[in-house]
Coordinates of C-alpha atoms in Angstrom, one line a residue:
Chain A
M1 CA 107.8 65.5 93.8
S2 CA 107.1 69.6 93.8
E3 CA 104.7 71.0 96.5
T4 CA 102.2 73.7 97.2
W5 CA 102.4 75.4 100.4
V6 CA 99.6 76.4 102.3
I7 CA 100.6 79.1 105.3
V8 CA 98.2 78.1 107.9
E9 CA 96.3 81.1 109.6
Q10 CA 95.3 80.4 113.3
R11 CA 95.1 81.9 116.9
D12 CA 94.7 80.0 119.8
G13 CA 93.9 76.7 118.0
N14 CA 91.2 78.5 116.2
I15 CA 92.0 78.0 112.5
R16 CA 90.2 80.2 110.1
K17 CA 88.2 79.0 107.4
A18 CA 90.5 80.3 104.8
T19 CA 93.1 77.5 105.5
F20 CA 90.6 75.0 104.3
E21 CA 89.9 76.6 101.6
M22 CA 93.5 77.1 100.6
L23 CA 94.4 73.2 101.4
S24 CA 91.4 72.1 99.0
E25 CA 92.5 74.6 96.1
A26 CA 96.2 73.5 96.5
K27 CA 95.1 69.9 96.8
K28 CA 93.6 70.8 92.8
I29 CA 96.9 71.2 91.4
G30 CA 98.1 67.8 91.6
D31 CA 101.0 68.3 93.7
E32 CA 102.1 67.4 97.2
V33 CA 100.3 69.6 99.4
G34 CA 102.2 71.2 102.6
A35 CA 100.5 73.1 105.4
V36 CA 103.0 75.3 107.3
V37 CA 101.8 76.0 111.0
F38 CA 103.3 78.2 113.1
G39 CA 102.8 78.6 116.9
K40 CA 102.7 77.8 120.1
N41 CA 101.8 74.1 120.7
V42 CA 100.1 73.6 117.2
E43 CA 101.3 70.1 116.4
G44 CA 98.0 68.6 117.6
L45 CA 96.4 70.6 114.7
A46 CA 98.3 68.1 112.2
P47 CA 95.2 66.1 111.8
E48 CA 93.1 68.8 110.8
F49 CA 95.3 70.0 107.7
A50 CA 95.2 66.4 107.0
K51 CA 91.5 66.2 106.7
Y52 CA 91.7 68.7 103.4
G53 CA 94.4 67.1 101.5
A54 CA 97.8 68.2 103.5
D55 CA 100.3 65.5 102.5
K56 CA 102.2 67.2 104.9
V57 CA 102.6 69.5 108.5
Y58 CA 105.4 71.5 108.9
V59 CA 105.0 72.7 112.4
V60 CA 107.3 75.5 113.0
E61 CA 106.6 75.7 117.2
G62 CA 107.9 77.8 120.3
D63 CA 107.6 81.3 122.0
L64 CA 109.1 83.5 119.2
F65 CA 106.3 82.3 117.0
A66 CA 103.8 82.2 119.5
E67 CA 101.9 85.3 118.1
Y68 CA 102.5 86.6 114.4
N69 CA 105.5 88.6 114.2
T70 CA 106.8 89.6 111.0
G71 CA 110.8 89.4 111.6
A72 CA 110.9 86.0 113.2
Y73 CA 108.1 84.3 110.3
V74 CA 109.8 86.1 107.6
A75 CA 113.0 84.8 108.7
Q76 CA 111.9 81.0 109.5
L77 CA 110.2 80.8 106.8
A78 CA 113.1 82.2 104.5
A79 CA 115.0 79.7 105.8
M80 CA 112.4 76.7 104.9
I81 CA 112.2 77.5 101.1
A82 CA 115.9 77.4 100.8
E83 CA 115.6 74.2 102.6
Y84 CA 112.7 72.1 101.3
K85 CA 112.2 74.0 97.5
P86 CA 108.4 74.7 97.5
N87 CA 107.0 75.2 94.1
A88 CA 104.5 77.7 95.6
V89 CA 103.3 79.2 98.5
F90 CA 100.0 80.7 99.6
F91 CA 99.3 82.9 102.0
A92 CA 95.6 84.2 103.2
H93 CA 94.5 87.3 102.4
T94 CA 94.4 88.6 105.5
F95 CA 96.2 91.9 107.4
N96 CA 98.9 89.0 108.6
G97 CA 99.2 87.0 105.2
R98 CA 99.7 90.2 103.3
D99 CA 102.1 91.3 105.9
F100 CA 104.3 88.3 105.4
A101 CA 103.9 87.5 102.0
S102 CA 104.6 91.2 101.4
R103 CA 108.0 91.1 103.3
L104 CA 108.9 87.5 102.4
A105 CA 108.5 88.6 98.6
Q106 CA 110.7 91.1 99.0
K107 CA 113.6 89.4 100.9
L108 CA 113.4 86.7 98.1
E109 CA 113.4 89.3 96.1
A110 CA 110.4 87.8 94.2
G111 CA 106.9 88.8 92.9
L112 CA 103.5 88.5 94.5
A113 CA 99.8 88.6 93.4
T114 CA 97.9 89.2 96.4
D115 CA 93.8 89.3 97.1
A116 CA 94.0 86.3 94.4
I117 CA 90.3 85.0 93.1
A118 CA 92.0 82.2 91.2
V119 CA 94.4 80.1 90.6
E120 CA 96.7 78.4 87.6
L121 CA 99.6 76.7 88.7
S122 CA 102.3 74.7 87.1
A123 CA 105.9 74.5 87.4
G124 CA 107.8 77.4 88.4
K125 CA 104.9 79.6 86.8
G126 CA 101.7 81.3 88.6
V127 CA 98.7 83.0 86.7
F128 CA 96.6 84.5 89.6
T129 CA 93.7 86.6 88.4
R130 CA 92.4 89.2 90.6
A131 CA 90.1 92.0 91.9
I132 CA 91.5 95.7 90.9
Y133 CA 89.8 98.7 91.2
A134 CA 87.8 96.6 94.6
G135 CA 86.4 94.4 92.0
K136 CA 85.4 96.9 89.1
A137 CA 88.0 95.2 86.9
I138 CA 90.0 92.2 87.1
A139 CA 93.7 91.9 85.3
K140 CA 95.5 88.6 85.4
V141 CA 98.8 88.4 86.6
E142 CA 101.6 85.7 85.9
V143 CA 104.3 85.5 88.6
A144 CA 107.3 83.1 87.8
T145 CA 109.9 84.1 90.7
S146 CA 110.6 80.8 92.8
P147 CA 108.8 80.6 94.7
V148 CA 105.3 81.5 93.2
L149 CA 103.5 83.6 95.7
A150 CA 99.9 84.8 96.5
T151 CA 98.1 85.6 98.4
I152 CA 94.2 83.9 98.2
R153 CA 91.1 85.8 99.1
A154 CA 89.4 84.5 101.2
G155 CA 85.5 83.0 100.8
V156 CA 86.0 82.4 97.1
M157 CA 87.6 78.8 97.0
E158 CA 85.5 76.0 97.7
V159 CA 86.3 73.9 100.7
A160 CA 86.1 70.1 99.9
E161 CA 87.6 66.9 102.4
A162 CA 90.7 65.0 100.6
A163 CA 92.3 62.8 102.7
G164 CA 96.4 63.8 102.9
A165 CA 99.1 61.5 105.0
G166 CA 99.5 64.9 107.1
A167 CA 103.1 63.7 108.2
V168 CA 104.9 66.1 110.4
V169 CA 107.8 67.4 109.5
K170 CA 109.6 69.4 112.1
P171 CA 111.8 71.7 109.8
A172 CA 115.2 73.2 111.8
I173 CA 114.2 76.3 113.8
A174 CA 116.7 79.2 111.9
A175 CA 114.5 82.7 113.2
T176 CA 116.5 84.3 116.6
D177 CA 115.3 86.6 119.0
A178 CA 117.1 89.3 117.0
D179 CA 114.7 88.7 113.8
V180 CA 112.2 90.4 115.8
Y181 CA 111.4 94.1 115.2
Q182 CA 108.0 94.3 116.4
N183 CA 107.4 94.8 120.4
I184 CA 103.6 93.1 120.5
K185 CA 102.0 94.9 123.4
S186 CA 98.9 93.7 123.5
F187 CA 96.3 92.6 121.5
V188 CA 92.7 93.0 121.9
P189 CA 89.8 90.4 120.3
T190 CA 86.9 92.4 119.0
V191 CA 84.1 90.8 121.4
S192 CA 81.4 90.3 118.9
A193 CA 79.3 86.9 118.6
R194 CA 79.1 87.7 115.0
P195 CA 81.4 86.3 112.7
D196 CA 84.4 88.1 110.9
L197 CA 82.7 90.4 107.7
T198 CA 85.1 89.1 105.2
E199 CA 84.3 84.8 106.4
A200 CA 81.0 85.0 106.9
E201 CA 78.3 83.2 104.8
T202 CA 75.7 86.1 105.0
V203 CA 76.4 89.6 105.5
V204 CA 73.4 92.3 106.6
S205 CA 74.1 95.8 105.8
G206 CA 73.2 98.8 106.5
G207 CA 73.6 102.6 104.8
R208 CA 71.9 106.0 104.6
G209 CA 68.1 104.5 104.5
C210 CA 68.7 103.3 107.9
K211 CA 68.8 106.7 109.7
G212 CA 70.1 106.2 112.4
P213 CA 70.9 103.8 115.2
D214 CA 67.4 102.2 115.3
G215 CA 67.4 101.2 111.9
I216 CA 71.1 100.0 112.4
K217 CA 69.1 97.5 115.4
L218 CA 67.1 96.7 112.6
V219 CA 69.4 94.9 110.7
E220 CA 71.6 93.8 113.4
N221 CA 68.7 91.7 114.7
L222 CA 68.1 90.2 111.4
A223 CA 71.7 89.7 110.5
D224 CA 72.0 87.3 114.1
M225 CA 68.8 85.6 113.7
L226 CA 70.7 84.3 110.1
G227 CA 74.3 83.8 112.3
A228 CA 75.2 86.9 109.9
A229 CA 77.9 89.4 109.4
V230 CA 77.1 93.3 110.2
G231 CA 78.2 95.5 107.6
G232 CA 77.3 99.1 106.1
S233 CA 78.2 101.2 103.3
R234 CA 80.4 104.6 104.4
A235 CA 77.0 106.9 105.3
S236 CA 76.4 104.7 108.1
I237 CA 80.5 104.4 108.8
D238 CA 80.5 108.1 108.0
S239 CA 77.6 108.9 110.7
G240 CA 79.5 106.9 113.4
W241 CA 76.8 104.1 113.5
L242 CA 79.0 101.3 112.8
G243 CA 82.8 101.2 113.7
H244 CA 84.6 101.5 110.2
E245 CA 86.2 98.0 110.3
L246 CA 82.7 96.9 109.3
Q247 CA 82.6 99.3 106.1
V248 CA 82.0 97.4 102.6
G249 CA 83.5 98.8 99.8
Q250 CA 86.5 100.0 97.8
T251 CA 88.2 101.9 101.1
G252 CA 87.0 98.9 103.5
K253 CA 86.0 95.1 102.9
V254 CA 85.2 93.9 100.2
V255 CA 83.2 90.5 100.9
C256 CA 81.9 87.5 98.9
P257 CA 79.2 85.9 101.4
N258 CA 76.4 83.5 99.8
L259 CA 73.6 85.9 100.7
Y260 CA 74.3 90.0 100.9
I261 CA 71.3 91.4 102.2
A262 CA 72.0 95.2 101.3
A263 CA 69.0 97.6 103.8
G264 CA 68.9 101.4 102.8
I265 CA 71.7 101.3 100.7
S266 CA 71.5 102.9 97.2
G267 CA 74.6 101.3 95.3
A268 CA 77.1 103.8 94.9
I269 CA 80.1 102.6 92.6
Q270 CA 82.4 102.6 95.7
H271 CA 80.0 100.3 97.6
L272 CA 79.2 97.7 94.7
A273 CA 83.3 97.5 94.4
G274 CA 82.9 95.7 97.9
M275 CA 79.9 93.8 97.6
S276 CA 78.9 92.7 94.1
S277 CA 80.5 89.3 93.4
S278 CA 78.4 88.2 96.4
K279 CA 76.7 84.8 95.2
F280 CA 73.3 86.5 96.0
I281 CA 72.2 89.7 96.8
A282 CA 69.0 90.8 98.0
A283 CA 67.9 95.0 98.4
I284 CA 65.6 96.4 100.2
N285 CA 65.3 100.1 99.5
T286 CA 62.5 102.7 99.2
D287 CA 64.2 104.3 95.7
P288 CA 63.1 101.9 93.1
E289 CA 65.9 103.8 90.7
A290 CA 68.7 102.8 93.1
P291 CA 71.8 101.3 91.8
I292 CA 71.9 98.4 94.0
F293 CA 68.8 96.9 92.5
N294 CA 70.6 96.4 89.2
V295 CA 73.0 94.3 90.5
S296 CA 70.7 92.4 93.5
D297 CA 69.0 89.0 92.5
F298 CA 65.7 90.3 94.7
G299 CA 64.6 93.3 95.3
V300 CA 62.5 95.1 97.4
V301 CA 61.2 98.9 96.9
S302 CA 59.9 99.3 100.0
D303 CA 60.7 100.7 103.9
L304 CA 63.3 98.8 106.0
F305 CA 61.5 99.9 109.1
K306 CA 58.1 98.2 108.0
V307 CA 59.8 95.3 106.1
I308 CA 62.5 93.9 108.4
P309 CA 60.5 93.3 111.6
T310 CA 58.0 90.9 109.5
L311 CA 60.8 89.7 108.0
C312 CA 62.7 88.4 111.2
T313 CA 58.7 87.0 111.9
E314 CA 58.2 85.4 108.5
L315 CA 61.7 83.5 108.9
K316 CA 61.1 82.0 112.3
K317 CA 57.6 80.5 111.1
Chain B
M1 CA 113.2 114.6 113.0
K2 CA 111.3 114.3 109.5
V3 CA 108.3 112.4 108.2
L4 CA 108.2 111.3 104.4
V5 CA 105.3 110.3 103.3
C6 CA 104.9 107.9 99.9
V7 CA 101.5 109.0 98.2
K8 CA 99.9 107.1 95.1
Q9 CA 97.6 109.3 92.6
T10 CA 95.1 107.0 92.1
F11 CA 91.3 107.4 90.3
D12 CA 88.9 108.8 92.4
T13 CA 86.9 106.0 94.3
E14 CA 83.7 106.9 92.5
A15 CA 85.4 106.3 89.2
K16 CA 83.7 103.9 86.6
I17 CA 86.3 101.7 85.5
E18 CA 86.3 100.5 81.5
L19 CA 88.4 99.2 79.2
K20 CA 89.8 100.0 76.0
D21 CA 92.1 98.4 73.4
G22 CA 92.8 95.7 76.8
K23 CA 93.9 98.6 79.2
I24 CA 92.2 100.4 81.5
A25 CA 91.0 103.3 80.3
D26 CA 92.1 106.9 81.9
A27 CA 90.5 109.5 79.6
G28 CA 88.6 111.6 81.8
I29 CA 89.0 110.2 84.7
N30 CA 89.3 112.3 87.9
L31 CA 92.5 111.8 89.8
I32 CA 93.1 112.0 93.4
I33 CA 95.8 110.9 96.2
N34 CA 95.1 107.3 97.0
P35 CA 92.7 107.6 100.4
Y36 CA 94.8 105.9 102.2
D37 CA 97.8 107.6 101.1
E38 CA 95.5 110.2 102.4
V39 CA 95.0 109.9 105.5
A40 CA 99.1 109.2 106.0
V41 CA 99.7 112.6 104.7
E42 CA 97.6 113.8 107.3
G43 CA 98.8 111.5 110.0
G44 CA 102.7 113.7 108.8
I45 CA 100.9 116.5 109.7
Q46 CA 99.6 116.2 113.1
L47 CA 103.1 114.8 113.9
K48 CA 104.3 118.0 112.9
E49 CA 101.6 120.2 114.9
K50 CA 102.1 117.9 117.7
K51 CA 106.5 119.2 116.8
V52 CA 107.4 115.2 117.4
V53 CA 108.4 115.8 113.4
D54 CA 109.9 119.5 112.1
E55 CA 109.5 118.5 108.5
V56 CA 106.6 116.9 106.1
V57 CA 107.8 115.6 102.5
V58 CA 106.0 114.0 100.5
L59 CA 107.4 111.2 97.8
S60 CA 105.2 110.2 94.6
A61 CA 106.3 108.2 91.9
G62 CA 104.7 107.9 88.4
S63 CA 104.3 110.0 85.3
D64 CA 104.0 113.7 85.6
K65 CA 100.3 114.0 86.3
A66 CA 101.4 113.0 89.7
M67 CA 102.5 117.0 90.2
D68 CA 99.0 117.1 91.4
A69 CA 98.9 114.7 93.8
I70 CA 102.1 116.0 95.6
R71 CA 100.4 119.5 95.1
T72 CA 97.6 118.5 96.7
A73 CA 99.7 117.2 100.1
L74 CA 101.3 120.1 100.2
A75 CA 98.3 122.5 99.9
M76 CA 97.0 120.5 103.1
G77 CA 100.4 121.6 105.3
A78 CA 103.1 119.0 103.8
D79 CA 107.0 121.1 103.6
R80 CA 108.3 119.7 100.1
G81 CA 107.7 117.2 97.5
I82 CA 109.5 114.7 95.4
L83 CA 108.0 113.4 92.5
L84 CA 109.8 110.2 90.8
K85 CA 109.5 109.8 87.1
Q86 CA 108.4 106.2 87.0
D87 CA 106.7 104.2 83.9
T88 CA 103.3 103.9 85.8
G89 CA 103.8 100.2 84.3
A90 CA 106.1 99.1 87.5
D91 CA 105.3 96.7 89.6
E92 CA 105.2 96.5 93.3
Y93 CA 108.8 95.2 93.3
A94 CA 109.8 98.1 90.6
R95 CA 108.0 101.1 92.5
A96 CA 109.4 99.6 96.1
I97 CA 112.8 100.0 94.4
A98 CA 112.4 102.9 93.5
L99 CA 111.3 104.4 96.4
A100 CA 113.5 103.0 98.8
A101 CA 115.9 104.4 96.9
A102 CA 114.8 108.3 97.0
I103 CA 113.7 107.2 100.6
K104 CA 117.5 106.5 101.4
D105 CA 118.5 110.0 100.1
E106 CA 116.2 111.8 102.1
N107 CA 117.2 109.6 105.2
P108 CA 114.2 110.3 107.4
D109 CA 112.7 108.9 110.7
I110 CA 109.4 108.2 110.2
I111 CA 108.0 106.7 106.7
L112 CA 104.8 106.8 106.2
A113 CA 102.0 105.5 103.7
G114 CA 98.8 104.1 103.1
H115 CA 99.2 100.1 103.5
V116 CA 96.7 99.9 100.5
A117 CA 96.3 101.8 97.2
A118 CA 92.3 101.5 95.9
D119 CA 93.2 100.9 92.4
D120 CA 95.1 97.6 92.0
G121 CA 94.6 96.4 96.5
S122 CA 98.5 94.9 96.1
S123 CA 99.3 95.8 100.1
Q124 CA 102.8 95.4 99.0
V125 CA 104.5 98.7 98.5
P126 CA 105.4 99.7 101.6
T127 CA 106.1 96.5 103.2
R128 CA 108.7 95.8 100.5
I129 CA 110.2 99.2 101.3
A130 CA 110.8 98.1 104.8
E131 CA 113.0 94.9 103.4
I132 CA 114.5 97.0 100.9
L133 CA 115.9 99.5 103.8
G134 CA 116.3 96.5 106.6
L135 CA 113.8 99.0 108.4
P136 CA 111.2 97.7 110.9
H137 CA 107.7 98.3 109.6
I138 CA 104.3 98.1 111.3
N139 CA 100.8 98.1 109.0
V140 CA 97.2 99.4 108.9
I141 CA 97.3 101.9 111.9
T142 CA 94.8 103.3 113.6
N143 CA 96.8 105.5 115.5
V144 CA 100.5 106.7 116.7
E145 CA 102.3 107.8 119.3
V146 CA 106.2 108.9 118.9
A147 CA 108.4 109.2 121.8
D148 CA 112.0 108.1 122.6
G149 CA 112.8 107.2 119.3
K150 CA 110.1 104.8 119.3
A151 CA 106.4 104.8 117.8
T152 CA 103.9 102.8 119.6
C153 CA 101.3 101.7 117.0
T154 CA 97.2 100.3 117.1
C155 CA 96.5 98.2 114.5
E156 CA 93.7 96.7 113.0
A157 CA 94.9 93.3 113.0
D158 CA 92.7 90.0 112.1
G159 CA 89.8 89.7 114.3
G160 CA 91.3 92.5 116.9
T161 CA 92.8 95.3 117.9
L162 CA 96.8 95.4 118.3
V163 CA 99.3 97.5 119.8
A164 CA 103.1 97.4 118.6
E165 CA 106.1 99.3 119.4
I166 CA 108.5 99.5 117.0
T167 CA 112.1 101.0 116.8
L168 CA 112.7 104.2 114.6
P169 CA 113.3 105.0 111.7
A170 CA 110.7 102.5 110.9
V171 CA 107.7 102.2 108.1
I172 CA 104.3 102.7 108.9
S173 CA 101.1 102.1 106.5
S174 CA 98.0 103.7 107.6
Q175 CA 94.5 102.5 107.6
V176 CA 91.6 105.1 107.1
S177 CA 90.3 104.7 110.2
W178 CA 93.4 106.1 111.4
N179 CA 92.3 109.9 110.9
E180 CA 89.7 112.9 108.6
P181 CA 92.6 114.1 106.6
R182 CA 91.7 118.4 106.4
Y183 CA 90.9 119.8 103.0
P184 CA 93.3 122.4 101.7
S185 CA 92.6 125.8 102.4
M186 CA 92.9 128.5 100.2
K187 CA 95.8 129.6 101.8
G188 CA 97.0 126.3 101.4
I189 CA 96.7 125.8 97.9
M190 CA 98.3 129.3 97.1
Q191 CA 101.2 128.6 99.6
A192 CA 101.7 124.7 98.3
K193 CA 102.2 126.9 94.5
K194 CA 105.7 128.2 96.4
K195 CA 107.0 125.2 98.4
P196 CA 109.8 123.6 96.6
V197 CA 109.0 120.0 94.4
A198 CA 112.5 118.4 93.4
T199 CA 111.8 116.1 90.0
V200 CA 114.2 113.1 90.2
D201 CA 113.9 109.9 87.8
A202 CA 113.5 106.6 89.3
V203 CA 116.2 104.0 90.3
A204 CA 115.2 101.4 87.1
A205 CA 114.7 97.7 88.2
D206 CA 112.5 95.0 86.2
N207 CA 109.2 93.7 87.2
K208 CA 109.0 90.6 88.8
V209 CA 104.8 90.0 87.7
T210 CA 103.4 90.6 84.0
I211 CA 100.1 91.7 83.5
V212 CA 98.8 88.6 81.4
E213 CA 95.7 90.4 80.5
Y214 CA 92.9 93.4 82.2
G215 CA 88.9 92.1 81.6
M216 CA 85.8 93.0 83.5
P217 CA 83.8 91.1 85.8
P218 CA 81.1 88.8 85.0
A219 CA 78.2 91.3 84.9
K220 CA 75.7 90.9 87.9
Q221 CA 71.9 90.6 86.2
A222 CA 69.6 92.2 87.9
G223 CA 67.1 89.8 89.1
V224 CA 63.3 90.4 90.3
K225 CA 62.0 93.8 92.1
I226 CA 58.9 93.6 93.9
E227 CA 57.0 97.0 95.0
D228 CA 54.2 96.1 97.7
E229 CA 53.1 96.6 100.9
P230 CA 55.7 96.0 103.1
D231 CA 54.1 93.1 104.7
V232 CA 53.7 91.2 101.0
C233 CA 57.2 92.3 100.5
A234 CA 58.4 90.5 103.4
A235 CA 56.6 87.4 103.2
K236 CA 58.0 86.8 99.3
L237 CA 61.6 88.4 100.6
A238 CA 61.4 85.5 103.2
D239 CA 60.2 82.5 100.9
W240 CA 63.1 83.5 98.3
M241 CA 65.8 83.6 101.4
L242 CA 64.8 80.0 102.8
N243 CA 64.3 78.3 98.8
T244 CA 66.4 79.7 96.9
V245 CA 69.2 80.9 98.9
K246 CA 68.2 77.9 101.5
I247 CA 69.5 80.0 104.6
E248 CA 69.5 78.6 107.8
V249 CA 67.7 80.1 110.5
K250 CA 69.2 80.4 113.8

């Protein structure tokens, strides 16, 4: 039976939710599902993947794979693809996932659909829906090279538990030290108690209407109360109120949380591109004509400096 | 040392996208350098200003219109340009093949490009170029220090910041937060007109990915909009969040 592979995203044993989303999506296709996990001492994670439908768990362990590095990971995965011939391989559309998939695709002289938001897979062929112009339009693309390669956007596919056998497979190690060309000097994790912007269930974003750090503080307070990620429009990033990695929009992150709250954001088209596929959208803005209201499920025409503190009190009740 | 910057001409990020006859309509749309590539151009120019490199070459694949993108980069301070004439329907694979062939002829020490294009959002081409040329690459940099034939790059990574070193020649892709691209000065614009731009035909390569169709995302309908005293607004918003969205409060 042909297999659909999912490349696990994990760091220090913490598995990204995108992995489970991809496993659940792969399970729907009906082929055998293989989770491929790279790392050091990662075999113990296998039952986690079985819970979401992995029939097999390919465990690639060793010092060489302790941290993501393109050269060794690509050499190893290419060898595994040659040996096991999966029908399709899915990667998360993270920085690592797209780097991995792109270099592998070129090594195999294959097509690749990145940032897919819908998947139709059959033997030897995949049709993927992709957002283009940061979501202002969509394109359906067909990849018919083998294996079918795609990176999948986080937060779009539903996670569903489904029992899989989770049989551990230990492929031959084909990569060597000579394959490594990125000498990693350090990795400093972002120190934040808040969830990752692209994986958060709820995102609270602040824009020009926040007027400065005090307004952003209100946004952060609300976010923390909801266990949400904080984001910003270009205005608040360019003003230096928030770091660039928190920008939502066409030149920043594209997010699709369950709830997106836009505070003091007028809704420039470049911002809307990054958040309008959120399930629920609420907006607080003093300008009743602000374009953000055109995409909002719940719009509040009022002053965020007055609304947010009261909102926090109301939510605590 | 020589740096070569790949630039793609894209729609202005403020452009409204519409379909015409099943294709993305381009009439009347302002064209710009992909913002991520613009940062790469600025990065290349700064390397020259720091005397790390002697020459900044700009390479763009596309139609004749892409000449404007090259001229803009030249006006910013790049030294010369190459326009690689290629059908704009080329996919990431075909574009990478064509760009890599042109890069090979130039034999640069550093190849810069944006890590993603604001139009197709693919994030593939720089990495594919590196694989074709058999070069190291690193993506999404926010800073680079070049010394002793090596580049030490600070990168935006998943959940943190990565510092990694690669040996040159190499492909390095930029994040927008690397720098603030300069506006071309009047003098720069005048000088750009005299800078050499070679026009060459792209190496032919078949696409690996086929576009089945274009579409528009489902239109989001505006919901309720309330205008009232802040306290009333806050209470109604809280009620909607708790009972319609069903959020959990920590």
